[in-house]
Amino acid sequence: MLVNGKWTKDWTPVQAKDDKGRFVRQVSEFRHWITPDGEPGPTGEGGFKAEKGRYHLYVGYICPWASRTLMVRALKQLQDYITVTVVNPVMTDQGWQFDGFPGSHADELNGHQYIHQLYTQVAPEFTGRATVPVLWDKKLGTIVNNESADIIKMLNSAFDHLTGSTLNLRPDALQQVIDEQSVKVYDQLNNGVYKAGFASTQFAYEEAYNGVFSMLDMLEKQLSDGRKYLLGADITELDIRTFVTLIRFDVAYYGLFKCNRNQIADMPFLSKYVQRILEIEGIRDTVRIDHIKHGYYSIKALNPNGIVPAGPDLDIIG
Ligand SMILES: N[C@@H](CCC(=O)N[C@@H](CS)C(=O)NCC(=O)O)C(=O)O
């Protein structure tokens, strides 16, 4: 991580822990919003008007948080509006690096070698972890936002007047239920698998493991009435938040994070649901199993010898 703008090498995936050994995730720092007219959003400053070609996403295919921004970019047909750079999924002792892995890119925009250099370019005294995703403004040469929960919301509406997209991932009538369920899905599933993987006590691990599987059981039941998506016939933000963890589950979380009661492949409704979402136009391009596998298994604290498991076979990806 960065401390007063200087890279410190003792990177550990356990960002912080509480008195019971629970993993605690860092709060994001850059919280401006792109809006149709450049007016300020719910947080941060104004001046970030939606414009074609002005904004850029730095992402990793390994990363569920970054991947949800890629999913919304695809669903909202923003590929021609927002450009993308993909980092190398293998974590180095300087954090995320550009280039050097099939499907990753050099940083053509800013010419950096590492993601942390983007942060110090904008905030020379930055203290914190240099995470992806980063939503970058090419015009002002700055970070707009590095919190994927904000980014997926702004991409859902800020460009609609330019793209003509009518898909709404947060319809008014569902916003409350999306937000309520998202809190639980985040706590028990998205972040729950990390809490299991990075627990530093048996207690914290078992607590997280139980949370993960009670959520998966609940979601399996929710889908068992034949509905297409979690809240009915149409895809919403809740599906995107859920999918990014489900698609990484069998290949990374089941083994590396010890979430091993069963795989998603053993849950028929969830398996079909994952498949259904993968088949939506543009979504398969946001998923690279090789990045996910090599990336997670490069976390030295959990897998010191760096051996990447051969299995499981994932029929689902094709
Ligand atoms: N709150 C952030 C979290 C992003 C995050 O934790 N990204 C991870 C990759 S999955 C990262 O870049 N970690 C690097 C580090 O912790 O040093 C978001 O959702 O955008």
Short mmCIF file of N, CA, C and O in Angstrom, two decimals, residues 205-265:
data_model
loop_
_atom_site.label_atom_id
_atom_site.label_comp_id
_atom_site.label_asym_id
_atom_site.label_seq_id
_atom_site.Cartn_x
_atom_site.Cartn_y
_atom_site.Cartn_z
N TYR A 205 -13.34 -17.30 10.67
CA TYR A 205 -13.52 -18.10 9.46
C TYR A 205 -14.88 -18.80 9.46
O TYR A 205 -15.64 -18.72 8.49
N GLU A 206 -15.20 -19.44 10.55
CA GLU A 206 -16.47 -20.21 10.59
C GLU A 206 -17.68 -19.28 10.51
O GLU A 206 -18.68 -19.59 9.86
N GLU A 207 -17.57 -18.14 11.15
CA GLU A 207 -18.65 -17.16 11.07
C GLU A 207 -18.88 -16.74 9.62
O GLU A 207 -20.01 -16.68 9.13
N ALA A 208 -17.78 -16.45 8.91
CA ALA A 208 -17.89 -16.02 7.51
C ALA A 208 -18.40 -17.16 6.63
O ALA A 208 -19.28 -16.96 5.78
N TYR A 209 -17.86 -18.35 6.82
CA TYR A 209 -18.27 -19.54 6.04
C TYR A 209 -19.77 -19.78 6.19
O TYR A 209 -20.49 -19.99 5.20
N ASN A 210 -20.26 -19.71 7.42
CA ASN A 210 -21.69 -19.91 7.63
C ASN A 210 -22.51 -18.84 6.94
O ASN A 210 -23.57 -19.12 6.37
N GLY A 211 -22.02 -17.62 6.96
CA GLY A 211 -22.72 -16.52 6.28
C GLY A 211 -22.77 -16.75 4.77
O GLY A 211 -23.80 -16.56 4.13
N VAL A 212 -21.66 -17.19 4.21
CA VAL A 212 -21.59 -17.44 2.76
C VAL A 212 -22.64 -18.48 2.37
O VAL A 212 -23.45 -18.26 1.46
N PHE A 213 -22.65 -19.62 3.09
CA PHE A 213 -23.54 -20.70 2.64
C PHE A 213 -25.00 -20.45 3.01
O PHE A 213 -25.90 -20.90 2.28
N SER A 214 -25.25 -19.70 4.06
CA SER A 214 -26.67 -19.41 4.30
C SER A 214 -27.18 -18.45 3.22
O SER A 214 -28.32 -18.56 2.78
N MET A 215 -26.33 -17.55 2.75
CA MET A 215 -26.74 -16.68 1.64
C MET A 215 -26.94 -17.47 0.35
O MET A 215 -27.93 -17.29 -0.36
N LEU A 216 -26.01 -18.38 0.05
CA LEU A 216 -26.16 -19.18 -1.18
C LEU A 216 -27.44 -20.02 -1.12
O LEU A 216 -28.17 -20.12 -2.11
N ASP A 217 -27.72 -20.60 0.05
CA ASP A 217 -28.95 -21.39 0.19
C ASP A 217 -30.18 -20.51 -0.03
O ASP A 217 -31.16 -20.90 -0.67
N MET A 218 -30.11 -19.28 0.50
CA MET A 218 -31.24 -18.38 0.35
C MET A 218 -31.45 -17.99 -1.12
O MET A 218 -32.57 -17.96 -1.62
N LEU A 219 -30.34 -17.73 -1.81
CA LEU A 219 -30.45 -17.34 -3.22
C LEU A 219 -30.96 -18.51 -4.07
O LEU A 219 -31.78 -18.32 -4.98
N GLU A 220 -30.48 -19.71 -3.76
CA GLU A 220 -30.94 -20.91 -4.49
C GLU A 220 -32.46 -21.06 -4.33
O GLU A 220 -33.17 -21.33 -5.28
N LYS A 221 -32.93 -20.82 -3.13
CA LYS A 221 -34.37 -20.94 -2.85
C LYS A 221 -35.14 -19.85 -3.59
O LYS A 221 -36.18 -20.09 -4.18
N GLN A 222 -34.58 -18.64 -3.55
CA GLN A 222 -35.24 -17.50 -4.20
C GLN A 222 -35.45 -17.78 -5.69
O GLN A 222 -36.45 -17.41 -6.27
N LEU A 223 -34.47 -18.46 -6.31
CA LEU A 223 -34.54 -18.72 -7.75
C LEU A 223 -35.36 -19.96 -8.08
O LEU A 223 -35.68 -20.22 -9.24
N SER A 224 -35.73 -20.75 -7.04
CA SER A 224 -36.36 -22.04 -7.30
C SER A 224 -37.80 -21.92 -7.77
O SER A 224 -38.40 -22.89 -8.20
N ASP A 225 -38.39 -20.72 -7.72
CA ASP A 225 -39.76 -20.59 -8.23
C ASP A 225 -39.77 -20.31 -9.73
O ASP A 225 -40.80 -20.01 -10.30
N GLY A 226 -38.59 -20.42 -10.35
CA GLY A 226 -38.54 -20.29 -11.81
C GLY A 226 -38.29 -18.88 -12.31
O GLY A 226 -38.26 -18.65 -13.51
N ARG A 227 -38.09 -17.95 -11.40
CA ARG A 227 -37.84 -16.58 -11.87
C ARG A 227 -36.51 -16.51 -12.61
O ARG A 227 -35.59 -17.29 -12.35
N LYS A 228 -36.44 -15.53 -13.51
CA LYS A 228 -35.25 -15.42 -14.35
C LYS A 228 -34.11 -14.76 -13.58
O LYS A 228 -32.97 -15.20 -13.60
N TYR A 229 -34.43 -13.69 -12.91
CA TYR A 229 -33.42 -12.94 -12.13
C TYR A 229 -33.90 -12.85 -10.69
O TYR A 229 -35.05 -13.17 -10.38
N LEU A 230 -33.04 -12.35 -9.82
CA LEU A 230 -33.37 -12.40 -8.39
C LEU A 230 -34.63 -11.65 -8.03
O LEU A 230 -35.35 -12.03 -7.11
N LEU A 231 -34.90 -10.57 -8.76
CA LEU A 231 -36.10 -9.79 -8.40
C LEU A 231 -37.19 -9.90 -9.46
O LEU A 231 -38.10 -9.08 -9.49
N GLY A 232 -37.09 -10.89 -10.34
CA GLY A 232 -38.17 -11.09 -11.30
C GLY A 232 -37.66 -11.26 -12.72
O GLY A 232 -36.61 -11.86 -12.96
N ALA A 233 -38.39 -10.68 -13.67
CA ALA A 233 -38.11 -10.95 -15.08
C ALA A 233 -36.95 -10.12 -15.63
O ALA A 233 -36.39 -10.45 -16.68
N ASP A 234 -36.60 -9.05 -14.93
CA ASP A 234 -35.56 -8.16 -15.48
C ASP A 234 -34.31 -8.14 -14.61
O ASP A 234 -34.39 -8.18 -13.38
N ILE A 235 -33.19 -8.00 -15.27
CA ILE A 235 -31.92 -7.95 -14.55
C ILE A 235 -31.80 -6.61 -13.81
O ILE A 235 -32.22 -5.57 -14.33
N THR A 236 -31.29 -6.67 -12.59
CA THR A 236 -31.08 -5.43 -11.82
C THR A 236 -29.66 -5.42 -11.27
O THR A 236 -28.92 -6.39 -11.39
N GLU A 237 -29.36 -4.31 -10.61
CA GLU A 237 -28.05 -4.15 -9.98
C GLU A 237 -27.75 -5.30 -9.01
O GLU A 237 -26.60 -5.72 -8.85
N LEU A 238 -28.80 -5.83 -8.38
CA LEU A 238 -28.61 -6.92 -7.41
C LEU A 238 -28.04 -8.17 -8.11
O LEU A 238 -27.20 -8.87 -7.55
N ASP A 239 -28.49 -8.43 -9.33
CA ASP A 239 -27.96 -9.58 -10.07
C ASP A 239 -26.49 -9.39 -10.41
O ASP A 239 -25.70 -10.33 -10.35
N ILE A 240 -26.13 -8.18 -10.75
CA ILE A 240 -24.73 -7.91 -11.12
C ILE A 240 -23.83 -8.09 -9.91
O ILE A 240 -22.78 -8.72 -9.98
N ARG A 241 -24.29 -7.57 -8.79
CA ARG A 241 -23.51 -7.71 -7.55
C ARG A 241 -23.35 -9.17 -7.15
O ARG A 241 -22.32 -9.56 -6.61
N THR A 242 -24.38 -9.96 -7.39
CA THR A 242 -24.35 -11.37 -6.99
C THR A 242 -23.50 -12.20 -7.96
O THR A 242 -22.67 -13.01 -7.57
N PHE A 243 -23.71 -11.95 -9.25
CA PHE A 243 -23.02 -12.73 -10.29
C PHE A 243 -21.50 -12.70 -10.14
O PHE A 243 -20.84 -13.73 -10.29
N VAL A 244 -20.94 -11.53 -9.85
CA VAL A 244 -19.46 -11.43 -9.84
C VAL A 244 -18.82 -12.35 -8.80
O VAL A 244 -17.69 -12.80 -8.99
N THR A 245 -19.54 -12.64 -7.74
CA THR A 245 -19.00 -13.58 -6.75
C THR A 245 -19.29 -15.02 -7.18
O THR A 245 -18.42 -15.89 -7.07
N LEU A 246 -20.48 -15.27 -7.71
CA LEU A 246 -20.82 -16.64 -8.13
C LEU A 246 -19.86 -17.15 -9.20
O LEU A 246 -19.43 -18.31 -9.16
N ILE A 247 -19.49 -16.30 -10.13
CA ILE A 247 -18.65 -16.75 -11.25
C ILE A 247 -17.22 -17.04 -10.80
O ILE A 247 -16.49 -17.79 -11.44
N ARG A 248 -16.81 -16.49 -9.69
CA ARG A 248 -15.46 -16.75 -9.14
C ARG A 248 -15.45 -17.87 -8.11
O ARG A 248 -14.40 -18.28 -7.65
N PHE A 249 -16.61 -18.33 -7.75
CA PHE A 249 -16.73 -19.18 -6.57
C PHE A 249 -15.99 -20.52 -6.72
O PHE A 249 -15.09 -20.85 -5.95
N ASP A 250 -16.37 -21.27 -7.76
CA ASP A 250 -15.83 -22.63 -7.88
C ASP A 250 -14.33 -22.60 -8.18
O ASP A 250 -13.58 -23.46 -7.73
N VAL A 251 -13.93 -21.60 -8.92
CA VAL A 251 -12.54 -21.56 -9.39
C VAL A 251 -11.58 -20.96 -8.36
O VAL A 251 -10.39 -21.28 -8.36
N ALA A 252 -12.09 -20.13 -7.47
CA ALA A 252 -11.18 -19.46 -6.52
C ALA A 252 -11.63 -19.60 -5.07
O ALA A 252 -10.87 -20.06 -4.22
N TYR A 253 -12.85 -19.24 -4.78
CA TYR A 253 -13.24 -19.14 -3.37
C TYR A 253 -13.41 -20.52 -2.72
O TYR A 253 -13.13 -20.69 -1.54
N TYR A 254 -13.90 -21.48 -3.51
CA TYR A 254 -14.10 -22.84 -2.98
C TYR A 254 -12.78 -23.40 -2.43
O TYR A 254 -12.73 -23.93 -1.33
N GLY A 255 -11.71 -23.24 -3.19
CA GLY A 255 -10.42 -23.79 -2.76
C GLY A 255 -9.63 -22.80 -1.92
O GLY A 255 -9.42 -22.99 -0.72
N LEU A 256 -9.25 -21.71 -2.53
CA LEU A 256 -8.31 -20.77 -1.87
C LEU A 256 -8.89 -20.16 -0.60
O LEU A 256 -8.18 -19.97 0.39
N PHE A 257 -10.17 -19.79 -0.64
CA PHE A 257 -10.79 -19.12 0.51
C PHE A 257 -11.51 -20.10 1.44
O PHE A 257 -12.23 -19.69 2.35
N LYS A 258 -11.36 -21.39 1.17
CA LYS A 258 -11.91 -22.44 2.03
C LYS A 258 -13.44 -22.37 2.18
O LYS A 258 -14.00 -22.67 3.25
N CYS A 259 -14.10 -21.92 1.13
CA CYS A 259 -15.58 -21.91 1.14
C CYS A 259 -16.03 -23.21 0.49
O CYS A 259 -16.55 -23.23 -0.64
N ASN A 260 -15.82 -24.32 1.18
CA ASN A 260 -15.85 -25.61 0.49
C ASN A 260 -16.95 -26.56 0.97
O ASN A 260 -16.77 -27.77 0.92
N ARG A 261 -18.09 -26.03 1.39
CA ARG A 261 -19.21 -26.94 1.66
C ARG A 261 -19.66 -27.58 0.35
O ARG A 261 -19.89 -28.76 0.25
N ASN A 262 -19.81 -26.76 -0.65
CA ASN A 262 -20.13 -27.24 -2.00
C ASN A 262 -19.79 -26.15 -3.01
O ASN A 262 -19.53 -25.00 -2.63
N GLN A 263 -19.78 -26.54 -4.29
CA GLN A 263 -19.55 -25.58 -5.37
C GLN A 263 -20.89 -25.02 -5.86
O GLN A 263 -21.95 -25.59 -5.58
N ILE A 264 -20.82 -23.96 -6.64
CA ILE A 264 -22.04 -23.44 -7.30
C ILE A 264 -22.56 -24.50 -8.27
O ILE A 264 -23.77 -24.66 -8.45
N ALA A 265 -21.64 -25.24 -8.87
CA ALA A 265 -22.04 -26.30 -9.82
C ALA A 265 -22.97 -27.32 -9.16
O ALA A 265 -23.72 -28.01 -9.85
#
